XYZ file of N, CA, C and O in Angstrom:
388
model
N 3.219 48.872 -120.441
C 2.753 48.360 -118.875
C 4.385 48.088 -118.373
O 4.736 47.398 -119.236
N 5.025 48.740 -117.090
C 6.070 48.781 -116.653
C 6.484 47.050 -115.870
O 5.235 46.778 -115.261
N 7.344 46.495 -116.202
C 7.348 45.521 -115.125
C 7.567 45.689 -113.608
O 8.060 46.690 -112.888
N 6.742 45.082 -113.100
C 6.040 45.607 -111.620
C 6.699 44.369 -110.625
O 7.331 44.629 -109.390
N 6.834 43.178 -110.804
C 7.462 42.195 -109.950
C 8.432 41.125 -110.937
O 8.065 40.854 -112.041
N 9.541 40.861 -110.272
C 10.734 40.278 -110.912
C 10.917 38.959 -110.083
O 11.258 39.296 -109.022
N 10.532 37.482 -110.283
C 11.042 36.545 -109.441
C 12.242 35.850 -110.299
O 12.151 35.266 -111.236
N 13.575 36.102 -110.224
C 14.572 35.518 -110.708
C 14.931 34.340 -110.321
O 14.314 33.860 -109.467
N 15.541 33.517 -111.420
C 15.744 32.150 -110.985
C 15.949 31.791 -109.781
O 17.430 32.081 -109.318
N 15.348 30.761 -109.013
C 15.569 30.800 -107.474
C 15.709 29.273 -107.386
O 15.229 28.286 -108.158
N 16.499 29.077 -106.355
C 16.917 27.455 -105.936
C 16.816 27.575 -104.407
O 17.271 28.467 -103.708
N 15.864 26.173 -103.984
C 15.695 26.226 -102.734
C 16.018 24.740 -102.414
O 15.933 23.942 -103.068
N 16.642 24.626 -101.158
C 17.134 23.157 -100.514
C 16.444 22.866 -99.449
O 16.142 23.705 -98.368
N 16.200 21.573 -98.973
C 15.429 21.055 -98.120
C 16.709 20.429 -96.923
O 17.439 19.876 -97.611
N 17.168 20.957 -95.797
C 18.069 20.642 -95.145
C 19.331 20.675 -95.719
O 20.036 19.656 -95.552
N 19.606 21.524 -97.000
C 21.002 21.618 -97.580
C 21.036 20.116 -98.361
O 22.315 20.208 -98.954
N 19.983 19.402 -98.409
C 20.289 17.942 -99.071
C 19.554 17.844 -100.480
O 20.475 17.535 -101.671
N 18.292 18.247 -100.536
C 17.519 17.659 -101.438
C 16.898 19.355 -102.124
O 16.535 20.191 -101.372
N 16.971 19.275 -103.427
C 16.691 20.467 -103.903
C 15.404 20.414 -104.521
O 14.567 19.142 -105.040
N 14.481 21.074 -103.752
C 13.199 21.636 -103.985
C 12.219 22.489 -105.277
O 11.611 21.851 -105.950
N 12.798 23.488 -105.392
C 12.754 24.566 -106.834
C 14.226 24.552 -107.294
O 15.038 24.794 -106.762
N 14.211 24.455 -108.695
C 15.368 24.710 -109.500
C 15.235 25.475 -110.396
O 14.299 24.936 -111.288
N 15.993 26.863 -110.667
C 15.569 27.542 -112.153
C 14.109 28.190 -112.152
O 13.444 28.224 -113.233
N 13.355 28.239 -111.163
C 11.940 28.715 -111.013
C 11.940 30.186 -111.552
O 12.774 31.167 -110.467
N 11.396 30.893 -112.577
C 11.426 32.405 -112.707
C 9.925 32.924 -113.448
O 9.541 31.896 -113.831
N 9.745 33.982 -113.037
C 8.418 34.601 -113.500
C 8.454 36.286 -113.371
O 9.369 36.544 -112.589
N 7.567 36.684 -113.987
C 7.620 37.851 -113.686
C 6.240 38.576 -114.232
O 5.293 37.793 -115.271
N 5.750 39.594 -113.319
C 4.195 39.972 -113.709
C 4.389 41.571 -114.091
O 5.613 42.351 -113.717
N 3.411 42.052 -115.002
C 3.372 43.565 -115.216
C 2.417 44.009 -114.081
O 1.627 43.417 -113.340
N 2.219 45.183 -113.741
C 1.430 45.912 -112.846
C 0.061 45.786 -113.120
O -0.487 45.681 -114.412
N -1.016 45.555 -112.298
C -2.258 44.701 -112.398
C -2.361 43.549 -112.916
O -3.599 43.065 -113.480
N -1.432 42.651 -113.170
C -1.371 41.368 -113.451
C -1.694 40.501 -112.493
O -1.403 40.779 -111.389
N -2.168 39.178 -112.667
C -2.544 38.430 -111.597
C -2.255 36.837 -111.937
O -2.057 36.589 -113.325
N -1.684 36.117 -110.990
C -1.527 34.914 -111.589
C -1.849 34.066 -110.520
O -2.111 34.069 -109.308
N -2.431 32.776 -110.866
C -2.824 31.632 -109.996
C -1.654 30.365 -110.292
O -1.502 30.279 -111.375
N -1.693 29.805 -109.126
C -1.017 28.753 -109.006
C -1.790 27.181 -108.921
O -2.258 27.370 -108.040
N -1.694 26.493 -109.970
C -3.034 25.337 -109.740
C -2.141 24.073 -110.427
O -0.705 24.045 -110.833
N -2.380 23.072 -109.801
C -1.791 21.547 -109.931
C -2.085 20.565 -109.048
O -2.704 21.044 -108.006
N -1.356 19.722 -109.180
C -1.541 18.302 -108.163
C -1.075 18.444 -106.893
O -0.131 19.409 -107.147
N -1.376 18.215 -105.920
C -0.923 17.921 -104.609
C 0.629 17.290 -104.741
O 0.842 16.591 -105.594
N 1.432 17.920 -104.213
C 2.975 18.063 -104.182
C 3.665 18.623 -105.305
O 4.762 18.171 -105.564
N 3.161 18.943 -106.225
C 3.246 19.609 -107.430
C 4.195 20.633 -107.023
O 5.159 21.167 -107.980
N 4.613 21.613 -106.009
C 5.174 22.833 -105.316
C 4.599 23.942 -105.716
O 5.611 24.967 -105.264
N 3.406 24.222 -105.648
C 2.646 25.348 -105.448
C 2.755 26.096 -104.383
O 3.394 27.146 -104.133
N 2.752 25.485 -102.974
C 2.709 26.253 -101.892
C 4.164 26.496 -101.664
O 4.788 27.730 -101.433
N 4.948 25.690 -101.629
C 6.694 25.968 -101.815
C 7.151 27.011 -102.482
O 7.920 28.157 -102.272
N 6.538 27.001 -103.933
C 6.633 28.058 -104.728
C 6.591 29.579 -104.203
O 6.824 30.625 -103.893
N 5.173 29.563 -103.629
C 4.424 30.830 -103.152
C 5.388 31.295 -101.810
O 5.424 32.407 -101.567
N 5.557 30.454 -100.994
C 6.305 30.411 -100.041
C 7.636 31.249 -100.301
O 8.054 32.485 -99.533
N 8.135 31.019 -101.342
C 9.367 31.412 -101.675
C 9.423 32.842 -101.982
O 10.526 33.816 -102.150
N 8.196 33.011 -102.742
C 8.099 34.674 -103.088
C 7.914 35.307 -101.945
O 8.446 36.600 -102.141
N 7.300 34.889 -101.086
C 6.593 35.876 -100.113
C 8.019 35.915 -99.223
O 7.925 36.540 -97.645
N 8.688 34.879 -99.142
C 9.916 34.760 -98.154
C 9.493 34.484 -96.869
O 9.879 34.944 -95.854
N 8.760 33.344 -96.977
C 8.275 32.679 -95.510
C 8.298 31.545 -95.309
O 7.546 30.413 -95.343
N 9.667 31.042 -95.875
C 10.007 29.596 -95.870
C 10.110 28.738 -94.610
O 10.670 29.463 -93.530
N 9.853 27.598 -94.763
C 9.865 26.741 -93.155
C 11.276 26.902 -92.779
O 12.141 26.991 -93.670
N 11.868 26.795 -91.865
C 13.273 27.218 -91.132
C 14.101 25.766 -91.911
O 15.065 26.248 -92.248
N 13.577 24.809 -92.389
C 14.410 23.479 -92.788
C 14.799 23.805 -94.241
O 15.381 23.104 -94.790
N 14.181 24.906 -94.897
C 14.274 25.198 -96.531
C 15.165 26.536 -96.256
O 14.568 27.288 -95.777
N 16.117 26.258 -97.202
C 16.813 27.464 -97.359
C 16.855 28.159 -98.997
O 16.856 27.026 -99.537
N 16.813 29.209 -99.115
C 17.019 29.729 -100.341
C 18.725 29.788 -100.631
O 19.449 30.298 -99.927
N 19.064 28.910 -101.913
C 20.471 28.796 -102.338
C 20.897 29.982 -103.142
O 22.178 30.443 -103.046
N 19.980 30.283 -103.977
C 20.141 31.394 -104.629
C 18.882 32.146 -105.398
O 17.651 31.655 -105.294
N 19.423 32.845 -106.221
C 17.730 33.644 -106.737
C 17.119 34.875 -105.935
O 17.862 35.131 -104.620
N 16.750 35.746 -106.239
C 15.825 36.835 -105.783
C 14.576 37.302 -106.010
O 14.014 36.421 -106.999
N 13.848 38.177 -105.254
C 12.386 38.047 -105.386
C 12.366 39.770 -105.346
O 12.580 40.400 -104.528
N 11.952 40.246 -106.605
C 11.662 41.578 -106.276
C 10.327 42.103 -106.474
O 9.437 41.546 -107.467
N 9.785 43.099 -105.610
C 8.371 43.486 -105.741
C 8.442 44.971 -105.854
O 9.024 45.693 -104.813
N 7.974 45.885 -106.885
C 8.038 47.049 -106.700
C 9.581 47.628 -106.370
O 9.532 48.439 -105.884
N 10.395 46.881 -107.003
C 11.669 47.341 -107.102
C 12.393 47.416 -105.527
O 13.555 47.494 -105.533
N 11.805 46.331 -104.670
C 12.082 46.120 -103.524
C 12.530 44.554 -103.395
O 11.916 43.599 -103.691
N 13.748 44.387 -102.881
C 14.319 42.523 -102.572
C 13.279 42.307 -101.533
O 13.736 42.568 -100.527
N 12.472 41.323 -101.727
C 11.702 40.887 -100.515
C 12.788 40.242 -99.285
O 12.282 40.382 -98.406
N 13.776 39.452 -99.746
C 14.467 39.128 -99.256
C 15.229 39.605 -98.227
O 16.097 39.151 -97.442
N 15.459 41.009 -98.180
C 16.046 41.855 -97.707
C 15.262 42.703 -96.409
O 16.151 43.575 -95.829
N 14.226 42.490 -96.618
C 13.363 43.240 -95.918
C 13.239 42.481 -94.555
O 13.531 41.504 -94.339
N 13.224 43.365 -93.421
C 12.996 42.823 -91.791
C 11.831 42.481 -91.698
O 10.785 42.933 -92.708
N 11.184 41.735 -90.568
C 9.884 41.260 -90.823
C 8.798 42.208 -90.542
O 7.689 41.753 -91.247
N 8.893 43.213 -89.911
C 7.857 43.891 -89.770
C 7.322 44.718 -91.051
O 6.665 44.572 -91.317
N 8.845 45.263 -91.575
C 8.441 46.187 -92.952
C 8.110 44.981 -94.026
O 7.258 45.279 -94.861
N 8.507 43.694 -94.137
C 8.191 42.442 -94.848
C 6.813 42.327 -94.648
O 5.784 42.314 -95.608
N 6.210 42.273 -93.483
C 4.662 42.101 -93.334
C 3.958 42.892 -93.945
O 2.884 42.761 -94.710
N 4.061 44.324 -93.611
C 3.553 45.629 -93.994
C 3.578 45.631 -95.268
O 2.475 45.773 -96.198
N 4.750 45.413 -96.211
C 4.737 45.789 -97.472
C 4.155 44.519 -98.429
O 3.360 44.721 -99.351
N 4.269 43.319 -98.073
C 3.538 42.362 -98.548
C 2.150 42.377 -98.570
O 1.112 42.190 -99.408
N 1.680 42.622 -97.172
C 0.080 43.062 -97.396
C -0.495 43.827 -97.764
O -1.648 43.805 -98.203
N 0.405 44.838 -98.656
C -0.223 46.183 -99.301
C -0.221 45.602 -101.025
O -0.816 46.070 -101.637
N 0.658 44.457 -101.269
C 1.188 44.378 -102.684
C 0.767 42.812 -102.810
O 0.708 42.433 -104.222
N 0.647 41.938 -102.036
C 0.200 40.320 -102.557
C -0.949 39.761 -101.663
O -1.027 39.949 -100.571
N -1.604 39.090 -102.562
C -2.675 38.194 -102.108
C -2.545 36.931 -102.227
O -1.784 36.160 -102.974
N -2.452 36.346 -100.799
C -2.459 35.141 -100.832
C -3.468 33.645 -100.213
O -3.554 34.328 -98.945
N -4.008 33.049 -100.516
C -4.906 31.967 -100.068
C -4.196 30.846 -99.901
O -4.059 30.000 -100.980
N -3.823 30.425 -98.627
C -3.044 29.295 -98.234
C -4.235 27.988 -98.217
O -5.116 28.056 -97.770
N -3.506 27.106 -98.764
C -4.302 25.636 -98.640
C -4.145 25.259 -96.792
O -2.714 25.752 -96.183
N -4.771 24.727 -96.478
C -4.573 23.953 -94.975
C -4.360 25.237 -93.863
O -3.406 25.231 -93.292
N -5.325 26.243 -93.991
C -4.996 27.272 -92.696
C -5.213 27.101 -91.636
O -5.016 27.918 -90.889
N -5.949 25.961 -91.226
C -6.255 25.628 -89.784
C -4.889 25.362 -89.151
O -3.963 24.371 -89.480
C-alpha cells in the first residue's frame, strides 16, 4: 500500500512562549485508521487540531507539515481546506457543545 498521509515532526507554541507539541510525527497508509486515546490533558485534542490545521489563535505552528493525499493542509485556503478535510478525515471532538 502507498503512503497516504504524512505528519512530519511538528512543533506548536502557545503564545510563542510554551511548547505544546514537539517532534510529533506519524504516517498512515491508505485505508488505515488511527485513534488517539489518553488521559485528560495528554494532548489528544491539540494534536488532532494541528493535523486538521484548526488551531486556536493563541497557538502557532513553529515548524512541521501535514500532508494528506499529497496536499499540504497548512497551505490550503479555508473553503478548500474544509471541503478537502471533509472528504478525507473523520473527527469526533470532545466537548462539542
